[in-house]
Amino acid sequence: EKPVSKLTEGNIKRLDSIGFNWSIDKYFRTFDDHFKELEEYKAKHGDCNVPYGTGEFNSLCRWCSKLRQAYKKITNGEK
């Protein structure tokens, strides 16, 4: 029988042994966190066109992309 998850007890132990952080709270960023970062980006670069493929702004770029996708769905009447 196949395991329900690919994350087995053995894999959990292996990850624990190298100090894997299981808590996502440390890395969770709110809308306000991202908005502040976008404001800082705009102040520095003059626009909100965060480039793709740059490690420094990768998280901000993904957030902007998700916002644009959500906005497109709203303006197209999708749920």
XYZ file of N, CA and C in Angstrom:
237
model
N 0.844 -1.186 0.000
C 0.000 0.000 0.000
C 0.886 1.245 0.000
N 0.530 2.216 -0.851
C 1.303 3.456 -0.943
C 1.061 4.337 0.275
N 2.107 5.006 0.752
C 1.893 5.935 1.862
C 1.038 7.121 1.405
N 0.260 7.669 2.338
C -0.606 8.806 2.037
C 0.233 10.026 1.667
N 1.368 10.193 2.314
C 2.232 11.337 2.079
C 3.631 10.852 1.731
N 4.330 11.609 0.937
C 5.721 11.283 0.638
C 6.620 11.647 1.811
N 6.058 12.397 2.756
C 6.808 12.768 3.939
C 6.659 11.656 4.971
N 7.622 10.781 4.985
C 7.586 9.628 5.882
C 8.220 9.984 7.223
N 8.013 9.112 8.204
C 8.654 9.314 9.516
C 10.174 9.375 9.354
N 10.685 8.521 8.483
C 12.129 8.527 8.238
C 12.611 9.847 7.669
N 11.840 10.393 6.728
C 12.215 11.682 6.148
C 12.116 12.803 7.176
N 11.109 12.726 8.046
C 10.972 13.726 9.114
C 12.197 13.683 10.024
N 12.620 12.494 10.398
C 13.798 12.349 11.257
C 15.042 12.887 10.565
N 15.174 12.612 9.272
C 16.332 13.118 8.525
C 16.335 14.640 8.506
N 15.163 15.235 8.266
C 15.067 16.696 8.244
C 15.325 17.283 9.627
N 14.788 16.648 10.669
C 15.048 17.092 12.039
C 16.539 17.064 12.356
N 17.225 16.036 11.854
C 18.644 15.866 12.173
C 19.515 16.988 11.610
N 19.029 17.688 10.588
C 19.816 18.797 10.028
C 19.246 20.160 10.433
N 18.282 20.132 11.389
C 17.772 21.387 11.927
C 16.706 22.065 11.095
N 15.939 21.291 10.321
C 14.866 21.871 9.504
C 13.858 22.581 10.399
N 13.443 23.799 10.011
C 12.478 24.581 10.774
C 11.081 24.242 10.272
N 10.263 23.612 11.103
C 8.917 23.202 10.716
C 7.912 24.340 10.832
N 8.242 25.405 11.501
C 7.317 26.520 11.704
C 7.336 27.447 10.497
N 6.147 27.752 9.972
C 6.077 28.698 8.861
C 5.841 30.117 9.357
N 5.496 30.285 10.637
C 5.212 31.610 11.177
C 6.378 32.570 10.993
N 7.592 32.069 11.129
C 8.777 32.907 10.989
C 8.871 33.485 9.576
N 8.363 32.756 8.599
C 8.501 33.169 7.212
C 7.216 33.744 6.631
N 6.133 33.707 7.403
C 4.853 34.216 6.922
C 4.908 35.729 6.813
N 4.482 36.252 5.685
C 4.489 37.697 5.468
C 3.076 38.142 5.174
N 2.661 39.178 5.844
C 1.317 39.696 5.679
C 1.241 40.605 4.463
N 0.009 40.970 4.108
C -0.202 41.937 3.033
C 0.582 43.214 3.335
N 0.491 43.679 4.578
C 1.178 44.913 4.964
C 2.692 44.802 4.831
N 3.248 43.623 5.158
C 4.689 43.412 4.995
C 5.088 43.586 3.532
N 4.348 42.929 2.647
C 4.650 43.021 1.220
C 4.402 44.437 0.692
N 3.333 45.063 1.143
C 3.023 46.419 0.688
C 4.147 47.377 1.054
N 4.646 47.259 2.285
C 5.760 48.127 2.716
C 6.988 47.874 1.842
N 7.252 46.614 1.556
C 8.396 46.286 0.702
C 8.212 46.862 -0.701
N 6.982 46.823 -1.206
C 6.706 47.392 -2.524
C 6.875 48.907 -2.506
N 6.445 49.555 -1.436
C 6.657 51.003 -1.308
C 8.147 51.336 -1.330
N 8.944 50.547 -0.615
C 10.394 50.756 -0.583
C 11.004 50.524 -1.961
N 10.520 49.486 -2.644
C 11.008 49.208 -3.999
C 10.712 50.399 -4.912
N 9.486 50.924 -4.844
C 9.107 52.051 -5.695
C 9.941 53.284 -5.381
N 10.184 53.552 -4.106
C 10.993 54.706 -3.725
C 12.405 54.601 -4.305
N 12.922 53.393 -4.356
C 14.284 53.179 -4.859
C 14.353 53.129 -6.386
N 13.344 52.495 -7.031
C 13.411 52.233 -8.471
C 12.464 53.092 -9.309
N 11.545 53.802 -8.661
C 10.668 54.711 -9.385
C 9.412 54.079 -9.969
N 9.231 52.778 -9.797
C 8.033 52.104 -10.314
C 7.737 50.867 -9.475
N 6.661 50.195 -9.815
C 6.275 48.963 -9.110
C 6.444 47.743 -9.999
N 7.277 47.849 -11.008
C 7.515 46.759 -11.955
C 8.682 45.894 -11.466
N 8.399 45.082 -10.484
C 9.424 44.240 -9.874
C 9.841 43.180 -10.888
N 11.129 43.109 -11.213
C 11.572 42.172 -12.262
C 11.534 40.713 -11.825
N 11.282 39.851 -12.788
C 11.335 38.399 -12.572
C 12.781 37.946 -12.546
N 13.014 36.850 -11.872
C 14.323 36.203 -11.928
C 15.406 36.863 -11.110
N 15.035 37.730 -10.186
C 16.047 38.336 -9.335
C 15.852 37.840 -7.915
N 16.854 37.201 -7.357
C 16.768 36.624 -6.030
C 16.389 37.611 -4.949
N 16.916 38.822 -5.047
C 16.660 39.832 -4.020
C 15.176 40.175 -3.900
N 14.474 40.202 -5.024
C 13.070 40.602 -5.029
C 12.139 39.448 -5.400
N 12.611 38.228 -5.300
C 11.838 37.064 -5.726
C 10.492 36.965 -5.011
N 10.497 37.126 -3.705
C 9.256 37.032 -2.932
C 8.297 38.154 -3.312
N 8.814 39.359 -3.448
C 7.990 40.504 -3.821
C 7.434 40.329 -5.225
N 8.217 39.820 -6.126
C 7.780 39.577 -7.502
C 6.634 38.567 -7.527
N 6.767 37.471 -6.780
C 5.701 36.461 -6.726
C 4.415 37.059 -6.151
N 4.545 37.893 -5.115
C 3.380 38.524 -4.498
C 2.687 39.432 -5.508
N 3.445 40.253 -6.224
C 2.870 41.149 -7.235
C 2.168 40.342 -8.327
N 2.774 39.255 -8.737
C 2.184 38.406 -9.766
C 0.850 37.835 -9.300
N 0.800 37.357 -8.048
C -0.446 36.823 -7.500
C -1.522 37.902 -7.408
N -1.117 39.117 -7.051
C -2.072 40.232 -7.008
C -2.652 40.504 -8.386
N -1.790 40.518 -9.387
C -2.262 40.774 -10.758
C -3.218 39.686 -11.230
N -2.909 38.440 -10.897
C -3.795 37.332 -11.267
C -5.145 37.462 -10.576
N -5.136 37.800 -9.290
C -6.383 37.968 -8.537
C -7.186 39.147 -9.093
N -6.504 40.231 -9.429
C -7.176 41.409 -9.989
C -7.825 41.083 -11.330
N -7.103 40.323 -12.144
C -7.640 39.933 -13.449
C -8.909 39.103 -13.282
N -8.895 38.176 -12.326
C -10.088 37.360 -12.071
C -11.250 38.227 -11.611
N -10.988 39.192 -10.745
C -12.038 40.079 -10.252
C -12.613 40.917 -11.384
N -11.731 41.472 -12.202
C -12.214 42.332 -13.298
C -12.905 41.534 -14.396
N -12.617 40.234 -14.475
C -13.288 39.369 -15.448
C -14.536 38.709 -14.864
N -14.870 39.049 -13.635
C -16.064 38.512 -13.005
C -15.938 37.084 -12.507
N -14.701 36.591 -12.388
C -14.474 35.241 -11.879
C -14.441 35.262 -10.360
N -14.648 34.101 -9.779
C -14.546 33.998 -8.325
C -13.255 33.366 -7.928
